[in-house]
Short mmCIF file of C-alpha atoms in Angstrom, two decimals:
data_model
loop_
_atom_site.label_atom_id
_atom_site.label_comp_id
_atom_site.label_asym_id
_atom_site.label_seq_id
_atom_site.Cartn_x
_atom_site.Cartn_y
_atom_site.Cartn_z
CA MET A 1 -64.79 -108.29 60.47
CA ARG A 2 -68.21 -109.02 61.33
CA ALA A 3 -69.67 -105.79 61.20
CA LYS A 4 -72.33 -104.77 58.24
CA THR A 5 -71.50 -101.63 56.66
CA LEU A 6 -73.06 -98.89 54.19
CA MET A 7 -70.78 -96.30 52.17
CA VAL A 8 -72.05 -92.89 51.51
CA MET A 9 -70.00 -91.53 48.26
CA GLY A 10 -70.79 -88.24 46.46
CA THR A 11 -70.68 -86.81 43.24
CA ALA A 12 -68.08 -84.00 44.40
CA SER A 13 -67.11 -82.09 47.53
CA ASP A 14 -69.75 -80.29 49.96
CA VAL A 15 -72.76 -82.37 48.86
CA GLY A 16 -73.80 -83.31 52.04
CA LYS A 17 -71.55 -86.52 52.72
CA SER A 18 -70.82 -85.92 56.29
CA VAL A 19 -74.01 -84.52 57.44
CA VAL A 20 -75.78 -87.46 55.88
CA VAL A 21 -73.44 -89.76 57.48
CA THR A 22 -74.00 -87.99 60.90
CA ALA A 23 -77.74 -88.42 60.13
CA LEU A 24 -77.19 -92.16 59.26
CA CYS A 25 -75.46 -92.97 62.38
CA ARG A 26 -77.98 -91.14 64.63
CA ALA A 27 -80.90 -92.94 63.01
CA PHE A 28 -79.30 -96.06 63.38
CA ALA A 29 -78.44 -95.55 67.35
CA LEU A 30 -81.87 -94.33 68.00
CA ALA A 31 -83.06 -97.96 66.45
CA GLY A 32 -80.81 -99.45 68.77
CA VAL A 33 -77.91 -100.52 66.34
CA ARG A 34 -74.37 -100.40 67.78
CA VAL A 35 -73.18 -98.36 65.14
CA ALA A 36 -69.99 -96.01 64.48
CA PRO A 37 -68.45 -93.86 61.71
CA PHE A 38 -65.63 -94.44 59.74
CA LYS A 39 -63.40 -92.41 57.16
CA SER A 40 -60.30 -93.95 56.14
CA GLN A 41 -58.81 -90.65 54.77
CA ASN A 42 -60.01 -86.96 55.76
CA MET A 43 -58.17 -83.79 54.18
CA SER A 44 -59.17 -80.97 56.82
CA ASN A 45 -57.44 -78.65 59.01
CA ASN A 46 -60.60 -78.94 61.23
CA ALA A 47 -59.61 -81.38 63.65
CA ALA A 48 -60.76 -82.95 67.07
CA VAL A 49 -58.80 -84.64 69.93
CA CYS A 50 -59.43 -88.06 71.42
CA PRO A 51 -59.54 -89.10 74.65
CA GLY A 52 -55.87 -89.93 75.47
CA GLY A 53 -54.66 -87.62 72.92
CA GLY A 54 -54.62 -88.15 69.01
CA GLU A 55 -56.28 -85.95 66.24
CA ILE A 56 -58.93 -86.97 63.86
CA GLY A 57 -61.64 -85.10 61.22
CA ARG A 58 -63.95 -83.00 63.37
CA ALA A 59 -66.69 -84.27 61.25
CA GLN A 60 -65.77 -88.18 62.43
CA ALA A 61 -65.88 -86.92 66.05
CA VAL A 62 -69.45 -85.26 65.29
CA GLN A 63 -70.74 -88.56 64.02
CA ALA A 64 -69.29 -90.32 66.84
CA GLU A 65 -71.35 -88.11 69.04
CA ALA A 66 -74.00 -88.77 67.13
CA CYS A 67 -73.69 -92.48 67.91
CA GLY A 68 -73.34 -91.83 71.41
CA LEU A 69 -69.98 -92.75 71.30
CA GLU A 70 -66.44 -90.63 72.27
CA PRO A 71 -64.23 -90.50 69.18
CA SER A 72 -61.35 -92.83 68.53
CA VAL A 73 -58.40 -92.71 66.00
CA ASP A 74 -60.05 -95.84 64.53
CA MET A 75 -63.01 -93.99 63.18
CA ASN A 76 -60.67 -91.46 60.98
CA PRO A 77 -57.15 -93.26 60.93
CA VAL A 78 -55.54 -90.92 58.25
CA LEU A 79 -56.07 -86.66 58.45
CA LEU A 80 -54.14 -85.06 55.83
CA LYS A 81 -53.89 -81.02 57.17
CA PRO A 82 -53.25 -78.91 54.19
CA GLU A 83 -50.08 -76.55 54.77
CA SER A 84 -49.80 -75.13 51.35
CA GLU A 85 -51.34 -75.45 47.67
CA SER A 86 -48.98 -78.78 47.11
CA GLY A 87 -48.09 -79.82 50.62
CA CYS A 88 -49.68 -81.29 53.87
CA GLN A 89 -48.97 -82.71 57.46
CA VAL A 90 -49.92 -86.64 57.45
CA VAL A 91 -51.33 -87.52 60.72
CA ILE A 92 -51.93 -91.59 61.18
CA ARG A 93 -53.81 -93.05 63.90
CA GLY A 94 -53.93 -89.45 65.44
CA ARG A 95 -49.90 -88.60 65.27
CA PRO A 96 -48.09 -86.41 62.96
CA ARG A 97 -46.09 -88.96 61.02
CA PHE A 98 -44.25 -86.79 57.92
CA HIS A 99 -45.04 -83.99 55.53
CA MET A 100 -46.01 -84.74 52.31
CA LYS A 101 -45.85 -83.20 48.50
CA ALA A 102 -48.30 -83.84 46.12
CA HIS A 103 -45.57 -86.71 44.13
CA GLU A 104 -44.74 -88.58 47.39
CA HIS A 105 -48.01 -90.86 47.11
CA GLU A 106 -45.86 -94.50 47.27
CA ARG A 107 -44.29 -93.63 50.45
CA TYR A 108 -47.74 -91.96 51.79
CA ARG A 109 -49.52 -95.45 50.56
CA ALA A 110 -47.39 -97.79 52.19
CA GLU A 111 -47.31 -96.47 55.40
CA ALA A 112 -51.02 -95.16 55.32
CA TRP A 113 -52.92 -98.31 54.04
CA PRO A 114 -52.11 -100.68 56.55
CA GLU A 115 -53.26 -98.50 59.07
CA ILE A 116 -56.24 -98.13 57.51
CA VAL A 117 -57.11 -101.73 57.52
CA ARG A 118 -56.18 -102.30 60.88
CA SER A 119 -58.09 -99.38 62.15
CA TYR A 120 -61.22 -101.01 60.19
CA LYS A 121 -60.82 -104.17 61.48
CA VAL A 122 -61.06 -102.87 65.37
CA LEU A 123 -64.21 -101.06 64.44
CA ALA A 124 -65.76 -104.20 62.57
CA GLU A 125 -64.73 -106.48 65.75
CA ASN A 126 -66.72 -104.04 68.20
CA PHE A 127 -69.75 -103.01 65.95
CA ASP A 128 -72.63 -104.10 64.46
CA LEU A 129 -72.93 -101.40 61.50
CA ILE A 130 -70.19 -99.22 60.08
CA VAL A 131 -71.10 -96.11 58.42
CA ILE A 132 -68.40 -95.20 55.92
CA GLU A 133 -67.90 -91.74 54.69
CA GLY A 134 -66.23 -91.36 51.16
CA ALA A 135 -64.13 -88.46 50.03
CA GLY A 136 -64.79 -85.86 47.09
CA GLY A 137 -65.88 -87.16 44.07
CA ALA A 138 -66.51 -90.37 43.32
CA ALA A 139 -65.56 -90.81 39.83
CA GLU A 140 -62.05 -89.06 40.32
CA ILE A 141 -60.88 -91.31 37.52
CA ASN A 142 -57.44 -89.33 37.47
CA LEU A 143 -56.70 -90.71 41.33
CA ARG A 144 -58.51 -94.01 40.89
CA HIS A 145 -54.94 -95.62 40.92
CA ARG A 146 -54.07 -94.14 44.32
CA ASP A 147 -57.32 -94.42 46.08
CA VAL A 148 -57.79 -95.29 49.74
CA VAL A 149 -61.02 -93.62 50.67
CA ASN A 150 -63.60 -94.54 47.99
CA TRP A 151 -63.52 -97.92 45.76
CA THR A 152 -60.69 -99.21 47.58
CA ILE A 153 -62.59 -99.23 50.93
CA ALA A 154 -65.88 -100.35 49.23
CA GLU A 155 -64.17 -103.20 48.04
CA LEU A 156 -61.98 -103.93 51.32
CA THR A 157 -65.45 -103.65 53.46
CA ASP A 158 -67.49 -105.15 50.49
CA SER A 159 -70.10 -102.20 51.04
CA PRO A 160 -73.25 -101.29 49.32
CA VAL A 161 -72.98 -97.67 48.25
CA LEU A 162 -75.39 -94.71 48.23
CA LEU A 163 -74.48 -91.66 46.06
CA ILE A 164 -75.19 -88.23 46.84
CA GLY A 165 -75.89 -85.10 44.76
CA ASP A 166 -76.54 -81.56 45.35
CA ILE A 167 -79.22 -80.19 43.53
CA ASP A 168 -78.84 -76.78 45.10
CA LYS A 169 -75.75 -76.05 42.65
CA GLY A 170 -77.34 -77.24 39.65
CA GLY A 171 -76.89 -80.04 36.98
CA VAL A 172 -77.44 -82.62 39.69
CA PHE A 173 -79.27 -85.23 37.23
CA ALA A 174 -75.75 -84.60 35.02
CA SER A 175 -73.81 -85.11 38.02
CA LEU A 176 -74.85 -88.33 39.00
CA VAL A 177 -75.62 -90.00 35.44
CA GLY A 178 -71.82 -88.66 34.75
CA THR A 179 -70.52 -90.23 37.66
CA VAL A 180 -72.36 -93.59 37.12
CA GLU A 181 -71.16 -93.62 33.66
CA LEU A 182 -67.59 -93.47 34.74
CA LEU A 183 -67.33 -95.98 37.01
CA ALA A 184 -65.84 -99.29 36.18
CA PRO A 185 -68.78 -102.04 35.87
CA ALA A 186 -67.94 -103.63 39.52
CA GLU A 187 -68.05 -99.99 40.94
CA ARG A 188 -71.11 -99.25 39.34
CA GLN A 189 -72.75 -102.52 40.60
CA ARG A 190 -72.00 -101.33 44.41
CA ILE A 191 -74.30 -98.25 43.70
CA LYS A 192 -77.40 -99.24 45.34
CA GLY A 193 -79.18 -95.76 45.68
CA PHE A 194 -79.16 -91.92 44.69
CA LEU A 195 -79.83 -89.39 47.50
CA ILE A 196 -80.62 -85.74 46.46
CA ASN A 197 -79.61 -83.22 49.12
CA LYS A 198 -80.34 -79.73 49.38
CA PHE A 199 -83.89 -79.61 47.36
CA ARG A 200 -85.85 -76.25 47.36
CA GLY A 201 -89.41 -76.09 46.28
CA ASP A 202 -92.19 -78.26 44.94
CA GLN A 203 -91.08 -81.89 44.73
CA THR A 204 -93.42 -82.89 41.92
CA LEU A 205 -91.67 -80.58 39.58
CA LEU A 206 -88.76 -82.68 40.19
CA ASP A 207 -90.65 -86.23 39.66
CA PRO A 208 -89.80 -86.39 35.86
CA GLY A 209 -86.17 -86.03 36.37
CA LEU A 210 -86.25 -88.83 39.16
CA ARG A 211 -88.07 -91.20 36.49
CA PHE A 212 -85.31 -90.56 34.01
CA LEU A 213 -82.75 -90.94 36.48
CA GLU A 214 -84.03 -94.22 37.69
CA ALA A 215 -84.86 -95.27 34.10
CA ARG A 216 -81.05 -94.02 32.65
CA THR A 217 -79.41 -95.75 35.50
CA GLY A 218 -81.19 -98.71 36.60
CA ILE A 219 -80.82 -97.27 40.09
CA PRO A 220 -83.54 -96.28 42.50
CA VAL A 221 -83.72 -92.69 44.08
CA LEU A 222 -83.98 -93.54 48.03
CA GLY A 223 -84.75 -89.69 48.68
CA VAL A 224 -84.87 -86.08 48.36
CA LEU A 225 -83.63 -84.35 51.58
CA PRO A 226 -84.76 -80.58 51.86
CA TYR A 227 -82.67 -77.59 52.03
CA GLN A 228 -81.59 -76.76 55.49
CA LYS A 229 -80.43 -73.33 56.10
CA SER A 230 -78.79 -74.11 59.71
CA LEU A 231 -78.56 -77.64 60.88
CA GLY A 232 -77.00 -76.81 64.59
CA ILE A 233 -74.03 -79.22 64.00
CA PRO A 234 -70.72 -78.68 63.04
CA GLN A 235 -69.55 -78.58 59.50
CA GLU A 236 -66.50 -80.44 58.13
CA ASP A 237 -64.47 -77.59 56.84
CA SER A 238 -63.99 -74.40 56.05
CA ALA A 239 -66.20 -74.63 52.62
CA ILE A 240 -69.21 -73.97 54.40
CA LEU A 241 -67.80 -70.44 55.41
CA ASP A 242 -68.36 -69.35 51.88
CA GLY A 243 -71.98 -68.57 52.65
CA LEU A 244 -71.35 -67.42 55.96
CA ALA A 245 -69.57 -63.83 54.93
CA VAL A 246 -72.77 -62.13 56.88
CA ARG A 247 -74.77 -63.68 59.43
CA GLY A 248 -78.28 -62.37 59.83
CA GLN A 249 -79.50 -58.93 61.24
CA PRO A 250 -77.56 -56.19 63.13
CA LYS A 251 -77.17 -57.54 66.65
CA ALA A 252 -76.03 -56.13 69.63
CA ILE A 253 -72.48 -57.47 69.85
CA THR A 254 -71.01 -58.04 66.51
CA ILE A 255 -67.72 -60.37 66.41
CA GLY A 256 -65.53 -60.73 63.27
CA VAL A 257 -63.50 -64.10 62.63
CA ILE A 258 -60.57 -63.27 60.19
CA ARG A 259 -60.89 -66.14 57.54
CA LEU A 260 -56.79 -66.89 57.37
CA PRO A 261 -55.77 -68.87 54.36
CA ARG A 262 -55.06 -72.09 56.39
CA ILE A 263 -57.64 -71.33 58.96
CA SER A 264 -58.12 -74.54 61.35
CA ASN A 265 -60.81 -75.42 63.86
CA TYR A 266 -63.04 -72.42 63.02
CA THR A 267 -66.05 -74.38 64.55
CA ASP A 268 -64.65 -72.87 67.78
CA PHE A 269 -66.93 -70.18 67.24
CA GLU A 270 -70.04 -71.59 66.19
CA PRO A 271 -71.44 -71.54 69.46
CA LEU A 272 -71.33 -67.62 69.08
CA GLU A 273 -73.29 -67.84 65.95
CA ASN A 274 -75.90 -69.32 68.27
CA GLU A 275 -76.22 -66.31 70.85
CA ALA A 276 -79.59 -64.31 70.36
CA ASP A 277 -77.45 -61.36 70.53
CA VAL A 278 -74.31 -62.02 68.61
CA ALA A 279 -73.67 -61.67 65.07
CA VAL A 280 -70.76 -63.28 63.66
CA HIS A 281 -68.94 -62.38 60.48
CA TYR A 282 -66.41 -64.17 58.43
CA LEU A 283 -63.81 -61.81 57.08
CA SER A 284 -61.18 -61.92 54.39
CA ASP A 285 -61.08 -57.84 53.57
CA PRO A 286 -60.43 -55.49 56.42
CA LEU A 287 -61.50 -52.95 53.96
CA THR A 288 -65.04 -54.50 53.74
CA THR A 289 -65.61 -55.18 57.28
CA PRO A 290 -68.57 -53.62 58.99
CA ASN A 291 -68.36 -52.40 62.26
CA ILE A 292 -67.26 -55.19 65.00
CA ASP A 293 -67.03 -54.94 68.80
CA VAL A 294 -64.47 -58.49 68.79
CA LEU A 295 -61.98 -59.26 66.44
CA ILE A 296 -61.08 -62.92 66.49
CA LEU A 297 -57.40 -64.26 65.26
CA PRO A 298 -58.45 -68.26 64.57
CA GLY A 299 -56.32 -71.40 64.67
CA THR A 300 -54.35 -71.73 61.78
CA LYS A 301 -52.23 -74.60 60.21
CA ASN A 302 -49.39 -72.35 59.12
CA THR A 303 -48.88 -69.41 61.86
CA VAL A 304 -46.13 -67.77 60.22
CA ALA A 305 -47.37 -67.89 56.63
CA ASP A 306 -50.92 -66.83 57.72
CA LEU A 307 -49.37 -63.76 59.57
CA ARG A 308 -47.60 -62.80 56.54
CA TRP A 309 -50.63 -62.84 54.67
CA LEU A 310 -52.52 -60.88 57.58
CA ARG A 311 -50.08 -58.26 56.95
CA GLU A 312 -50.25 -57.94 53.26
CA ALA A 313 -53.86 -57.99 53.38
CA GLY A 314 -53.81 -54.76 55.68
CA TRP A 315 -55.29 -56.62 58.84
CA GLU A 316 -52.32 -55.26 61.32
CA ASP A 317 -53.19 -51.83 60.66
CA PHE A 318 -56.87 -52.53 60.86
CA LEU A 319 -56.00 -54.17 64.54
CA VAL A 320 -54.41 -50.87 65.33
CA ARG A 321 -57.61 -48.59 64.61
CA HIS A 322 -59.92 -51.42 66.67
CA ARG A 323 -57.93 -51.22 69.44
CA ARG A 324 -57.82 -47.36 69.41
CA GLY A 325 -61.64 -47.54 68.90
CA GLY A 326 -62.18 -49.58 72.40
CA GLY A 327 -62.50 -52.90 70.42
CA TRP A 328 -61.76 -56.34 71.61
CA VAL A 329 -59.28 -59.09 70.08
CA VAL A 330 -59.30 -62.96 71.01
CA GLY A 331 -56.63 -65.20 69.70
CA VAL A 332 -56.71 -68.81 69.68
CA CYS A 333 -54.04 -71.41 69.38
CA GLY A 334 -52.07 -69.93 66.09
CA GLY A 335 -54.02 -66.84 66.45
CA TYR A 336 -52.96 -66.24 69.85
CA GLN A 337 -49.23 -66.84 68.65
CA MET A 338 -49.59 -64.09 66.29
CA LEU A 339 -50.31 -61.51 68.96
CA GLY A 340 -47.58 -62.37 70.92
CA ARG A 341 -43.96 -60.62 70.43
CA ARG A 342 -41.77 -63.17 68.27
CA ILE A 343 -42.15 -66.69 66.69
CA VAL A 344 -39.13 -68.71 66.73
CA ASP A 345 -38.83 -71.89 64.30
CA ASN A 346 -35.13 -72.57 64.13
CA ASP A 347 -35.51 -76.17 63.20
CA ARG A 348 -38.04 -74.95 60.46
CA ILE A 349 -40.86 -76.86 61.82
CA GLU A 350 -43.66 -75.04 60.04
CA SER A 351 -42.06 -72.13 58.19
CA ASP A 352 -38.85 -71.23 56.49
CA ARG A 353 -38.06 -68.50 58.81
CA PRO A 354 -36.10 -69.17 61.96
CA GLU A 355 -37.59 -65.83 63.62
CA THR A 356 -40.72 -63.82 62.84
CA VAL A 357 -41.95 -60.66 64.31
CA ALA A 358 -45.15 -61.01 65.59
CA LEU A 359 -47.95 -58.34 66.19
CA GLY A 360 -46.59 -57.37 69.70
CA LEU A 361 -50.10 -57.51 71.50
CA LEU A 362 -49.30 -59.67 74.20
CA GLU A 363 -46.17 -60.18 76.17
CA ILE A 364 -45.53 -64.02 74.64
CA GLU A 365 -43.32 -65.44 72.40
CA THR A 366 -43.90 -69.06 70.77
CA ILE A 367 -41.17 -71.60 70.20
CA PHE A 368 -41.38 -74.32 67.74
CA GLN A 369 -40.94 -77.74 68.74
CA HIS A 370 -40.96 -81.19 66.60
CA GLU A 371 -43.40 -82.82 69.23
CA LYS A 372 -47.06 -81.92 68.51
CA ILE A 373 -49.40 -81.69 71.53
CA THR A 374 -52.78 -82.84 71.08
CA GLU A 375 -54.43 -83.17 74.46
CA ARG A 376 -57.84 -82.83 76.04
CA VAL A 377 -57.53 -80.24 78.89
CA GLY A 378 -59.85 -78.70 81.63
CA GLY A 379 -59.18 -75.60 83.96
CA VAL A 380 -60.28 -72.56 85.33
CA HIS A 381 -60.90 -69.01 84.27
CA LEU A 382 -58.93 -67.06 86.96
CA LEU A 383 -60.93 -63.77 86.78
CA THR A 384 -64.16 -65.59 87.44
CA GLY A 385 -63.65 -69.15 88.46
CA LEU A 386 -65.75 -70.40 85.84
CA PRO A 387 -64.74 -73.97 84.45
CA VAL A 388 -63.74 -74.09 81.21
CA SER A 389 -62.76 -77.19 78.87
CA GLY A 390 -61.15 -78.00 75.38
CA TYR A 391 -58.22 -79.63 73.47
CA GLU A 392 -55.07 -78.28 72.60
CA ILE A 393 -53.55 -79.05 68.96
CA HIS A 394 -50.36 -77.05 68.14
CA ALA A 395 -46.26 -77.73 67.75
CA GLY A 396 -45.61 -74.21 69.05
CA ARG A 397 -44.87 -73.47 72.79
CA VAL A 398 -46.19 -70.53 74.29
CA THR A 399 -43.52 -68.60 76.83
CA GLY A 400 -43.56 -65.71 78.97
CA VAL A 401 -47.22 -66.53 80.30
CA THR A 402 -47.19 -65.38 84.20
CA ALA A 403 -49.66 -65.89 87.21
CA SER A 404 -50.63 -62.55 87.11
CA GLY A 405 -50.90 -62.29 83.33
CA ALA A 406 -52.59 -65.41 82.69
CA VAL A 407 -56.15 -66.09 81.68
CA PHE A 408 -56.74 -69.84 82.62
CA ARG A 409 -55.65 -72.41 85.20
CA ILE A 410 -54.99 -75.87 83.60
CA VAL A 411 -56.16 -78.17 86.15
CA GLU A 412 -56.47 -81.77 83.78
CA ARG A 413 -54.79 -82.95 80.75
CA ASP A 414 -56.64 -86.14 79.46
CA GLY A 415 -57.97 -87.08 82.81
CA VAL A 416 -54.41 -86.64 85.02
CA SER A 417 -54.08 -83.59 87.26
CA ALA A 418 -52.18 -80.69 86.10
CA ASP A 419 -51.08 -77.23 87.54
CA GLU A 420 -50.20 -74.71 84.99
CA PHE A 421 -51.33 -71.39 83.75
CA ASP A 422 -52.52 -70.82 80.09
CA GLY A 423 -53.02 -67.33 77.79
CA ALA A 424 -52.28 -63.92 78.50
CA HIS A 425 -54.24 -60.58 78.33
CA SER A 426 -54.07 -57.07 77.92
CA GLU A 427 -53.96 -54.74 81.04
CA ASP A 428 -57.57 -53.50 80.20
CA GLY A 429 -58.44 -57.27 79.53
CA GLN A 430 -59.74 -56.61 76.06
CA ILE A 431 -56.88 -58.37 74.63
CA ILE A 432 -57.10 -62.37 75.38
CA GLY A 433 -54.91 -65.39 73.76
CA THR A 434 -55.34 -68.89 74.96
CA SER A 435 -54.19 -72.23 73.39
CA ILE A 436 -57.40 -74.05 74.27
CA HIS A 437 -59.93 -74.91 71.50
CA GLY A 438 -63.51 -75.41 72.40
CA LEU A 439 -63.45 -72.61 74.89
CA PHE A 440 -66.84 -71.34 74.16
CA ASP A 441 -68.61 -74.69 73.99
CA GLY A 442 -68.80 -73.89 77.80
CA ALA A 443 -72.25 -72.22 78.16
CA ALA A 444 -71.02 -69.97 81.70
CA PHE A 445 -67.65 -69.08 80.30
CA ARG A 446 -69.34 -68.11 76.46
CA ARG A 447 -71.95 -65.99 78.16
CA ASN A 448 -69.57 -64.40 80.51
CA PHE A 449 -67.28 -63.17 77.57
CA ILE A 450 -70.33 -62.05 75.88
CA ASP A 451 -71.70 -60.12 78.65
CA ALA A 452 -68.43 -58.61 79.30
CA VAL A 453 -68.28 -57.21 75.78
CA ARG A 454 -72.00 -55.83 76.52
CA GLU A 455 -70.76 -53.98 79.77
CA SER A 456 -67.91 -52.36 77.88
CA LYS A 457 -70.45 -51.03 75.46
CA GLY A 458 -72.67 -49.69 78.19
CA LEU A 459 -75.02 -52.61 77.83
CA ALA A 460 -76.77 -54.58 80.49
CA ALA A 461 -75.51 -58.57 81.01
CA LEU A 462 -77.96 -60.99 80.06
CA GLY A 463 -76.79 -64.11 81.93
CA LEU A 464 -77.26 -67.59 81.00
CA SER A 465 -80.68 -68.67 79.71
CA VAL A 466 -82.60 -72.18 79.62
CA SER A 467 -81.27 -72.93 75.68
CA ASP A 468 -77.61 -72.50 76.41
CA ASP A 469 -76.84 -76.31 77.02
CA LEU A 470 -74.79 -76.77 73.95
CA ASP A 471 -74.63 -80.71 75.04
CA ALA A 472 -78.75 -80.67 74.71
CA ASN A 473 -78.86 -78.38 71.90
CA ARG A 474 -76.35 -80.85 69.96
CA ARG A 475 -78.19 -84.04 70.71
CA SER A 476 -81.49 -82.17 69.76
CA ALA A 477 -79.90 -81.23 66.47
CA PHE A 478 -78.82 -84.92 65.91
CA ASP A 479 -82.39 -85.72 66.69
CA ARG A 480 -83.53 -83.29 64.18
CA VAL A 481 -81.11 -84.50 61.18
CA ALA A 482 -82.39 -88.05 62.03
CA ASP A 483 -85.92 -87.22 61.87
CA LEU A 484 -85.52 -85.30 58.65
CA LEU A 485 -83.59 -88.43 57.27
CA GLU A 486 -86.62 -90.68 58.29
CA GLU A 487 -89.34 -88.09 56.75
CA HIS A 488 -87.44 -88.09 53.44
CA VAL A 489 -85.61 -91.18 52.71
CA ASN A 490 -86.89 -94.60 52.59
CA MET A 491 -85.20 -95.86 55.48
CA SER A 492 -86.44 -99.43 55.77
CA ARG A 493 -84.39 -100.08 52.45
CA VAL A 494 -81.61 -98.00 53.45
CA ALA A 495 -81.64 -100.38 56.58
CA ALA A 496 -81.79 -103.65 54.18
CA LEU A 497 -78.97 -102.35 51.94
CA ALA A 498 -77.22 -102.34 55.04
CA GLY A 499 -78.22 -105.60 56.29
CA VAL A 500 -79.86 -104.59 59.58
CA ASP A 501 -83.25 -104.41 61.03
CA TRP A 502 -84.88 -101.11 61.13
CA LYS A 503 -87.37 -99.94 64.16
CA ARG A 504 -86.95 -96.71 65.22
CA SER A 505 -87.97 -96.60 68.93
CA ALA A 506 -88.72 -92.69 70.07
CA ALA A 507 -87.71 -93.86 74.08
CA THR A 508 -84.28 -95.00 72.61
CA THR A 509 -81.28 -92.14 73.07
CA PRO A 510 -78.17 -93.09 72.56
CA ASN A 511 -76.17 -92.59 75.92
CA THR A 512 -73.98 -89.43 74.11
CA SER A 513 -70.73 -88.61 75.67
CA LYS A 514 -69.54 -85.15 75.56
CA VAL A 515 -67.11 -84.91 72.55
CA ARG A 516 -64.39 -81.95 72.24
#
C-alpha cells in the first residue's frame, strides 16, 4: 500500500468533515497530486450510483468529482441506509447485503471489515494520496470497541489526523479539548492539527482562544474557515435541511419538497434551488405550508412507512386541495410509487404489509422484489425530445407504464443500449412520476419543466441562460472551496503532514468527469 494518507475527523456530526475533504481533494488535485477520497463506512440515504452499478454515499461521489474521478465502490465500501430508528440496510461494495438491527454488530463487522481493507488497498495501490473521512465524533467512547470508520481506520492506514470543530454551534473550544482528553494516548498523538469551521466575525477576537487551545493540547490550529451560506456543492445528508425550511424571498415559481422522515437523495432538487426564478421549501407540516406551485414527493428508504406518515400528517388532504387549485405534483422513485394505485410487498422486503393502497393519482402499481436496481440511465423526454440522464436505486418495480402515458424513453442503462419507457403522467401533464434520480441536473430539461410551470401560471418562458451549465457551475464551486481552504488554512503544513509536495498551479485543472 504505497499511497500517503491524511484523515479528517470531527468533534461531532455535521461539523463540515465532508466539505473539508472535498476541498482538500480539489486543492491537491489542482496541485497535480493523484488523490482519491475514502470513507470506510457512511450512514446516509443520500446515495449515488457508480459506473457499472453499485451505490455509495453521495458525499464520496462528490469528492471523487472534485478529484476529477468517476466514483468507485472502493471509495465508500460500506453504506448504511437507515430504515428505522434501530435498523438499516447494509450495502457492501455497492450491493445490499443484509438488514441489520443495532445488536447485530458481530455479523456486520465480520462481513464488512475484510471488504473495507480490500477497498482501501485498491485505492492505495493506484493513487499517491488518500484523503480519508471519519464519521460522527472522534471520541465516541461507547462505540470504540466496534469502530470501523475512525481510529481503526487511522491505525490501518497509519494516518495523521486533522480534527474539525464547528464554532457556529457554540462550545468549539470545549468540544475540541474534550475530544482530545477522551482519546487514548496513541490516538491523541495522531492528531496533528485543528481546523475551526464556520466562523463569523473578526478573527482577532478569536485569537486568545486559539492560543489557549494550542497551549492546553499541544496541537496547532492550522486554520479557521469562515461561515459560508451556500457552497454550491451537494451536502452529505438531510441534516442540512434543518436550515433550509424556507429559502429566500418570494419568487415567480414556488416549489415545496415534502421532507419525509426517511427522505433519500434530496440532492435531486438542489439544481432547482439555484434557479433565479425558483424558491424551494422543504416542508414537514402541511398546515404551515406557503402557497406553492409544485409539490414534490421525493425518494425514500421506506415507501410504505413514509406513505403512512404522509397520510397521518395531513399531506393527502393537502394534495387534493393542491390539485383542485391547479397545482403540479412530481414524484421521484419512492414518491412516484406513492402516486400510484397500490404497493405490493408480498415478501416483506420493505414493510410488514403485503399490500398498501397508494394515493391513486397515477395509473401504475409497484411490486417489490429482492433484487435491487442500481443503474445509471440515459434517455429522452417524450414530450420534447430533450435528453435526460440520471440513475435508479430501487427495489420496487413499477408496472402499468404505457407508451401513451410514459414520460421518458430509456435508451441506455450503464452504457448498454435499452428501449423501455419510464414514468407516468396525468391527462393534463401536471402530475409526473419517474424512477430517475438526478433528473433536474440536466439544464435543458430542468428549464423546460420550470417554463412549463411558468406558462401554466400565465407567465412567459425564460429559456436557458449561460449559467445553466451544471457541470461548469460544479467545477467552479469546487475551485471556490479549494481557494477558501488555501486562503484560511496553512496548506503547506497540511501537505507536509500528508507527506506530499505542495505547489498549486492555476493552470492545473482536474479532468473532471460527470458524476451522478
